[in-house]
PDB file of C-alpha atoms and ligand atoms in Angstrom:
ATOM      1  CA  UNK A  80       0.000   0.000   0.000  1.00  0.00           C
ATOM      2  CA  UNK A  81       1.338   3.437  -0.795  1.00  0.00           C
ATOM      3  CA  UNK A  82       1.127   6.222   1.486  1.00  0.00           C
ATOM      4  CA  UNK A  83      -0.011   8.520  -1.702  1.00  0.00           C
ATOM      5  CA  UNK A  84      -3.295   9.791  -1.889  1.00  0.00           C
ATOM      6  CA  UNK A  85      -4.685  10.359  -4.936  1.00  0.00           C
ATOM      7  CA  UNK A  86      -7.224  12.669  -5.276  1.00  0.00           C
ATOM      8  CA  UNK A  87     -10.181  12.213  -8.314  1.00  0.00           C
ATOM      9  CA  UNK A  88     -12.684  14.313  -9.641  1.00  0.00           C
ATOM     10  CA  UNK A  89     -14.757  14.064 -13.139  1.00  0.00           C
ATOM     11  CA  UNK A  90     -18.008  15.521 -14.001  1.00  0.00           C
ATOM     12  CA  UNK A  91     -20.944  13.608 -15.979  1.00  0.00           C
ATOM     13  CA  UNK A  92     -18.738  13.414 -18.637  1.00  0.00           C
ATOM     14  CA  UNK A  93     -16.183  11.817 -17.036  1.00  0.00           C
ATOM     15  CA  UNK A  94     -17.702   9.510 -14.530  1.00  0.00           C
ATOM     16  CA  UNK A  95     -17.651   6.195 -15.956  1.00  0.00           C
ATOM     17  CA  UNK A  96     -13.576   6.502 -16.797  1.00  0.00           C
ATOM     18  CA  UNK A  97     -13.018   8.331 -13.442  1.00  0.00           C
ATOM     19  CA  UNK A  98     -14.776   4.898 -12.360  1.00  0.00           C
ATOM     20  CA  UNK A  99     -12.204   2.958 -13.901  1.00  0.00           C
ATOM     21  CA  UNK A 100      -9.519   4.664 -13.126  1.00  0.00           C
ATOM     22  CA  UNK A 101     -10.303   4.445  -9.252  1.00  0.00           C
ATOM     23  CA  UNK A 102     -10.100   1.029  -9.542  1.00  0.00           C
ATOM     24  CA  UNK A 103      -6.783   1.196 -11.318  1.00  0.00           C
ATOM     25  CA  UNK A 104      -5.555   2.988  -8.401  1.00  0.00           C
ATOM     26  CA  UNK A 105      -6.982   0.867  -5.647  1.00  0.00           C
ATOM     27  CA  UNK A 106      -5.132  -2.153  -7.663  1.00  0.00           C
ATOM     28  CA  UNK A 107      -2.286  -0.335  -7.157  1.00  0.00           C
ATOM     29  CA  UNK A 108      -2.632   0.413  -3.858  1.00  0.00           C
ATOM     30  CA  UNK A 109      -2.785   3.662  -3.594  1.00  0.00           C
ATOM     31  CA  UNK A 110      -4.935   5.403  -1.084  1.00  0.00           C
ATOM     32  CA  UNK A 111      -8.135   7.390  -3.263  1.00  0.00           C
ATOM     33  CA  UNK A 112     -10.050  10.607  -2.134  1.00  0.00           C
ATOM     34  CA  UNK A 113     -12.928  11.113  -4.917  1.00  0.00           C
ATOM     35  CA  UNK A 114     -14.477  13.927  -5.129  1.00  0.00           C
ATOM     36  CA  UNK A 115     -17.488  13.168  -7.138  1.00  0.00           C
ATOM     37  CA  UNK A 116     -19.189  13.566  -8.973  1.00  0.00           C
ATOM     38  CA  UNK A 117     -21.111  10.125  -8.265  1.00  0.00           C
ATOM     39  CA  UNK A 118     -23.341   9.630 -11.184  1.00  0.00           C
ATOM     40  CA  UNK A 119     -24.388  10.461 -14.913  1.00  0.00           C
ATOM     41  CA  UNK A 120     -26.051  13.522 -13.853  1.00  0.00           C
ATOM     42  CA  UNK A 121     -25.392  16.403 -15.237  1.00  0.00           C
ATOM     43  CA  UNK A 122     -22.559  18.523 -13.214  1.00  0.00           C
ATOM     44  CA  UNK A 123     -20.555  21.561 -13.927  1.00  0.00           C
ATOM     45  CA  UNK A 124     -16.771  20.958 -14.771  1.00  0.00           C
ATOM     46  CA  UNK A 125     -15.574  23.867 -13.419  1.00  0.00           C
ATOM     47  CA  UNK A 126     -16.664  22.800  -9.773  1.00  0.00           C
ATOM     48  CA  UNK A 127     -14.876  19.431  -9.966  1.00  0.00           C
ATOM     49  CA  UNK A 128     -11.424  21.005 -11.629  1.00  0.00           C
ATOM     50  CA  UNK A 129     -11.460  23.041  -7.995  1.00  0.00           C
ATOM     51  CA  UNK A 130     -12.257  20.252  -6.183  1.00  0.00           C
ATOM     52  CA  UNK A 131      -8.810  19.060  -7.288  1.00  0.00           C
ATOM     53  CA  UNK A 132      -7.092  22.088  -6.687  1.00  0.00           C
ATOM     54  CA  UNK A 133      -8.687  22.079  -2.774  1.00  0.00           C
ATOM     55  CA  UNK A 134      -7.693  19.167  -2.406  1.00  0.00           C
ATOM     56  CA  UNK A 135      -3.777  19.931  -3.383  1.00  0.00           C
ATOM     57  CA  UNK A 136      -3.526  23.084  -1.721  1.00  0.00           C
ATOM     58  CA  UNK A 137      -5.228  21.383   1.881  1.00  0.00           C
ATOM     59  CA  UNK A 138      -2.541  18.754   1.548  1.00  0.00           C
ATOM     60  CA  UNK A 139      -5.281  15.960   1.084  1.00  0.00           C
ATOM     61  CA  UNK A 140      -3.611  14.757  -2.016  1.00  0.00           C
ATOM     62  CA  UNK A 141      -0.372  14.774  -3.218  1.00  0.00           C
ATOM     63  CA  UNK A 142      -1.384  14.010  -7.297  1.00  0.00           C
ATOM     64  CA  UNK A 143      -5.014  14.042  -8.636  1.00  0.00           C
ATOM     65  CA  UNK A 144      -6.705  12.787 -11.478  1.00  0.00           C
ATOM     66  CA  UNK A 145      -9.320  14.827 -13.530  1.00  0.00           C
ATOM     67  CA  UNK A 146     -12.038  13.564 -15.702  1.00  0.00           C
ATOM     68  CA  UNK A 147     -14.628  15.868 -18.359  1.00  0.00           C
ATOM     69  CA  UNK A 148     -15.759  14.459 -22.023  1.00  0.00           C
ATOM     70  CA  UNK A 149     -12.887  16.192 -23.199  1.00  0.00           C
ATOM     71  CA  UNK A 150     -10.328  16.792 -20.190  1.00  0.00           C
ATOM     72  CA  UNK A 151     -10.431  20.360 -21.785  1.00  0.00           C
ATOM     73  CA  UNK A 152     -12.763  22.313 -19.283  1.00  0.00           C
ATOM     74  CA  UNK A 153     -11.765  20.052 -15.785  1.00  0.00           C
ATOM     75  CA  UNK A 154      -8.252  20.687 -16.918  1.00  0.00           C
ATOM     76  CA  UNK A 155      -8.709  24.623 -17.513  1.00  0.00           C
ATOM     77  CA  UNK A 156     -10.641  24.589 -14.193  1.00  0.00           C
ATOM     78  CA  UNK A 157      -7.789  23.314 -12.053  1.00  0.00           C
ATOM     79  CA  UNK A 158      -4.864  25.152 -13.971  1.00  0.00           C
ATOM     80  CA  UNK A 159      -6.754  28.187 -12.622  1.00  0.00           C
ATOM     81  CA  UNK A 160      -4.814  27.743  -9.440  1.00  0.00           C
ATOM     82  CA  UNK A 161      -1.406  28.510  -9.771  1.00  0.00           C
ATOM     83  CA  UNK A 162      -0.215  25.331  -7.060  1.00  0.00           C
ATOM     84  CA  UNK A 163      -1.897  22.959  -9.955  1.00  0.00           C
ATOM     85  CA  UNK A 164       0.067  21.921 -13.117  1.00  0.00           C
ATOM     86  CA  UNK A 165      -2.645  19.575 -14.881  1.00  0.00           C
ATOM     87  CA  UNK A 166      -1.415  18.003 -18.158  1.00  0.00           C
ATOM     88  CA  UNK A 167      -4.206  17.043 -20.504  1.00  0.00           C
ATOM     89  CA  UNK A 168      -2.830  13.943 -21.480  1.00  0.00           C
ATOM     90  CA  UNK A 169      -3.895  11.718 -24.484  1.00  0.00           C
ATOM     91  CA  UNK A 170      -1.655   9.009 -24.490  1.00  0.00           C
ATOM     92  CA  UNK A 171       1.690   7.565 -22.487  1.00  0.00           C
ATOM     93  CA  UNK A 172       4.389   9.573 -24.078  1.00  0.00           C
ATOM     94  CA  UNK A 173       2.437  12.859 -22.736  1.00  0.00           C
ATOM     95  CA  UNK A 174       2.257  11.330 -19.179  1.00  0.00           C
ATOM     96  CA  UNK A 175       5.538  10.441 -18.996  1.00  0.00           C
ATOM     97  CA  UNK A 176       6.687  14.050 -20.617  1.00  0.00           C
ATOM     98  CA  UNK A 177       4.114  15.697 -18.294  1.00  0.00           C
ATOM     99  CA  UNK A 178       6.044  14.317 -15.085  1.00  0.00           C
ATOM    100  CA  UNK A 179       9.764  14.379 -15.905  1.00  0.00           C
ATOM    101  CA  UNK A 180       9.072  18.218 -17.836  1.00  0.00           C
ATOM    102  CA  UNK A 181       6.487  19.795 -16.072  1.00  0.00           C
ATOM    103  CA  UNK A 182       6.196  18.174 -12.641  1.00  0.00           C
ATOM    104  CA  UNK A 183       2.584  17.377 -13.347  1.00  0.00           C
ATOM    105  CA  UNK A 184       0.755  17.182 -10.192  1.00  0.00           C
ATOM    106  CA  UNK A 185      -2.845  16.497 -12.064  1.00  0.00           C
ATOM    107  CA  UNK A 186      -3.254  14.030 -14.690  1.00  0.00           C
ATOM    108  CA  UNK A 187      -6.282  14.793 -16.636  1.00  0.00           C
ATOM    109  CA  UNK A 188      -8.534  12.780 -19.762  1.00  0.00           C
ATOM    110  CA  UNK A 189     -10.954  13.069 -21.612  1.00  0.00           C
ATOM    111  CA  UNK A 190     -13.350  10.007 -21.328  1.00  0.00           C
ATOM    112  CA  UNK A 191     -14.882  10.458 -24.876  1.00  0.00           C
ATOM    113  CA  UNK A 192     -11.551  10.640 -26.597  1.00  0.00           C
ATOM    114  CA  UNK A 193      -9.076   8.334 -25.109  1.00  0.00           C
ATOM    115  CA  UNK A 194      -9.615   4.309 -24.641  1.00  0.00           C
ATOM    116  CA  UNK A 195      -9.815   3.137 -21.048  1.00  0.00           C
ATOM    117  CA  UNK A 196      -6.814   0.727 -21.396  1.00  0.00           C
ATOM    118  CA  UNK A 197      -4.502   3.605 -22.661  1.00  0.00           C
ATOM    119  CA  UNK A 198      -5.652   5.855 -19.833  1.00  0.00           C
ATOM    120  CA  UNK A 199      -5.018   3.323 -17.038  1.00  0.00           C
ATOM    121  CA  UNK A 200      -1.353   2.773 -18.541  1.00  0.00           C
ATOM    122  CA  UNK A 201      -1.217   6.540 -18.820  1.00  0.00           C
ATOM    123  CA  UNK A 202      -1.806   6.933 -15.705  1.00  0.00           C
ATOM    124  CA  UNK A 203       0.536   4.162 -14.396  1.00  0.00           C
ATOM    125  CA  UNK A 204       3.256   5.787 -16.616  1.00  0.00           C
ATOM    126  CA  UNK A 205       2.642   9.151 -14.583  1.00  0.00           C
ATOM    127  CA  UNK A 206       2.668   7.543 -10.975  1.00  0.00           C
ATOM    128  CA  UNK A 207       5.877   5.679 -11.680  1.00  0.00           C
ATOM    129  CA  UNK A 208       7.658   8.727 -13.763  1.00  0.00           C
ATOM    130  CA  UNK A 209       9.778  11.428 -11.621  1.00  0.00           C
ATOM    131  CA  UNK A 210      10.263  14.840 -12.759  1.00  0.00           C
ATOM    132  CA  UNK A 211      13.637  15.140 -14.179  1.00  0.00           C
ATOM    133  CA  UNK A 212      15.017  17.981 -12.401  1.00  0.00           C
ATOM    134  CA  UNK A 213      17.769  20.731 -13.646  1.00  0.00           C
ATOM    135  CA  UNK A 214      17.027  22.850 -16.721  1.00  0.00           C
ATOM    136  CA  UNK A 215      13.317  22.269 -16.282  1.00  0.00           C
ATOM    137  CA  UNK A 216      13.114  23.537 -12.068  1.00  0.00           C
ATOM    138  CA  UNK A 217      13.014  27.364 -12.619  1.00  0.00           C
ATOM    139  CA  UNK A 218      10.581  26.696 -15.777  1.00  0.00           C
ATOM    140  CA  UNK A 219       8.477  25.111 -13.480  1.00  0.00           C
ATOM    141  CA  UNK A 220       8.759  27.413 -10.698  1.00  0.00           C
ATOM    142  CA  UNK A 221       7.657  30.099 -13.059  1.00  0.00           C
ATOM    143  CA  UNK A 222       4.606  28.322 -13.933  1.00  0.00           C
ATOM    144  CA  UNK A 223       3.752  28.842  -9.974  1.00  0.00           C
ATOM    145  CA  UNK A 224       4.797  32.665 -10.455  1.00  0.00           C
ATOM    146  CA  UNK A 225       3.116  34.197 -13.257  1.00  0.00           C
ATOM    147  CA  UNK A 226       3.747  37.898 -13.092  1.00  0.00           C
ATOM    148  CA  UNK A 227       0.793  40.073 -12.534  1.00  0.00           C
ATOM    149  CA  UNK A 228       0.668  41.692 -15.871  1.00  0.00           C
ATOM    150  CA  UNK A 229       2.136  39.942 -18.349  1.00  0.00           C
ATOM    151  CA  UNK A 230       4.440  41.543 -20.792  1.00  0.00           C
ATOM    152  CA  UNK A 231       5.342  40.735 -24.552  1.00  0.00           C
ATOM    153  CA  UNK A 232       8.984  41.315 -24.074  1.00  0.00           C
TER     154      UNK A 232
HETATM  155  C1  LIG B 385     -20.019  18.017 -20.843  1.00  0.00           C
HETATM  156  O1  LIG B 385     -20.964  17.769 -21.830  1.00  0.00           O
HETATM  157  C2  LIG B 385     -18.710  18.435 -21.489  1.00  0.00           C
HETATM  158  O2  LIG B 385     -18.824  19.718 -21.996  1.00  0.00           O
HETATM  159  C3  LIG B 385     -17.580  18.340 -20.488  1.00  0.00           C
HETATM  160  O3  LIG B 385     -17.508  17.059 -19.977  1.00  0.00           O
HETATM  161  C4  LIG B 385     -16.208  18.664 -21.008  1.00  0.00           C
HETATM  162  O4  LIG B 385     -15.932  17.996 -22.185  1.00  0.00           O
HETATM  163  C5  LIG B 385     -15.855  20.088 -21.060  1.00  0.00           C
HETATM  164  O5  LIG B 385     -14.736  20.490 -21.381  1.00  0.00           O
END
């Protein structure tokens, strides 16, 4: 059993693969926290995408998984929070790039775009990858830092 929890959040749109994937975990042994939603009814993204980021920045989860149609909108809704660096992820390559580049802490799909067998290796690919350190630490620490007004020089 790991001592990782793993947070999980979807919408409508995402609930059967966010079902799946829970499972995935538990095989694993990881520890799960989901955050709903707990059915086909129809939710709002946005209020699942900052269920992930609570649960990140109140140290309930160290990594969380996010789950719309598309992964567009949960993904968006998350990345709103500069503590959360979601990677909308279609297959393993992006996982695995998403961890060692980017220090993803949220792995997000899109349930009516990717197969359920490549997002449970995906997501097996992103638990076991570290981030790779060196060049890519201050890029990532300005991700957490965006200046207040941005500037096109
Ligand atoms: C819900 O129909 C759908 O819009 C949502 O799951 C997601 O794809 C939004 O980005």
């Amino acid at each position: 059993m790991s001592s990782e929890i793993i947070a999980l959040a979807s919408d409508h749109g995402g609930f059967v693969l966010k079902t799946s994937l829970t499972e995935e975990l538990k095989r694993l042994g990881y520890m799960v926290l989901d955050l709903g939603t707990h059915s086909g009814d129809s939710v709002d993204y946005p209020d699942f995408g900052y269920r992930i980021a609570a649960a990140l920045a109140e140290g309930k989860a160290t990594l969380g998984v996010a789950v719309c149609g598309s992964g567009i909108g949960i993904s968006m809704a998350a990345n709103r929070y500069p503590w959360v660096r979601a990677a909308l992820c279609h297959d393993v390559t992006s996982a695995r790039l998403s961890r060692e580049h980017n220090d993803a802490n949220v792995i997000a799909f899109g349930e009516r775009l990717i197969g359920t067998e490549v997002a449970r290796e995906a997501l097996r690919v992103f638990l076991a990858t570290p981030f790779a350190g060196n060049r890519h630490v201050a890029r990532v620490e300005k991700l957490g830092a965006p200046p207040r007004t941005p500037s096109i020089s």
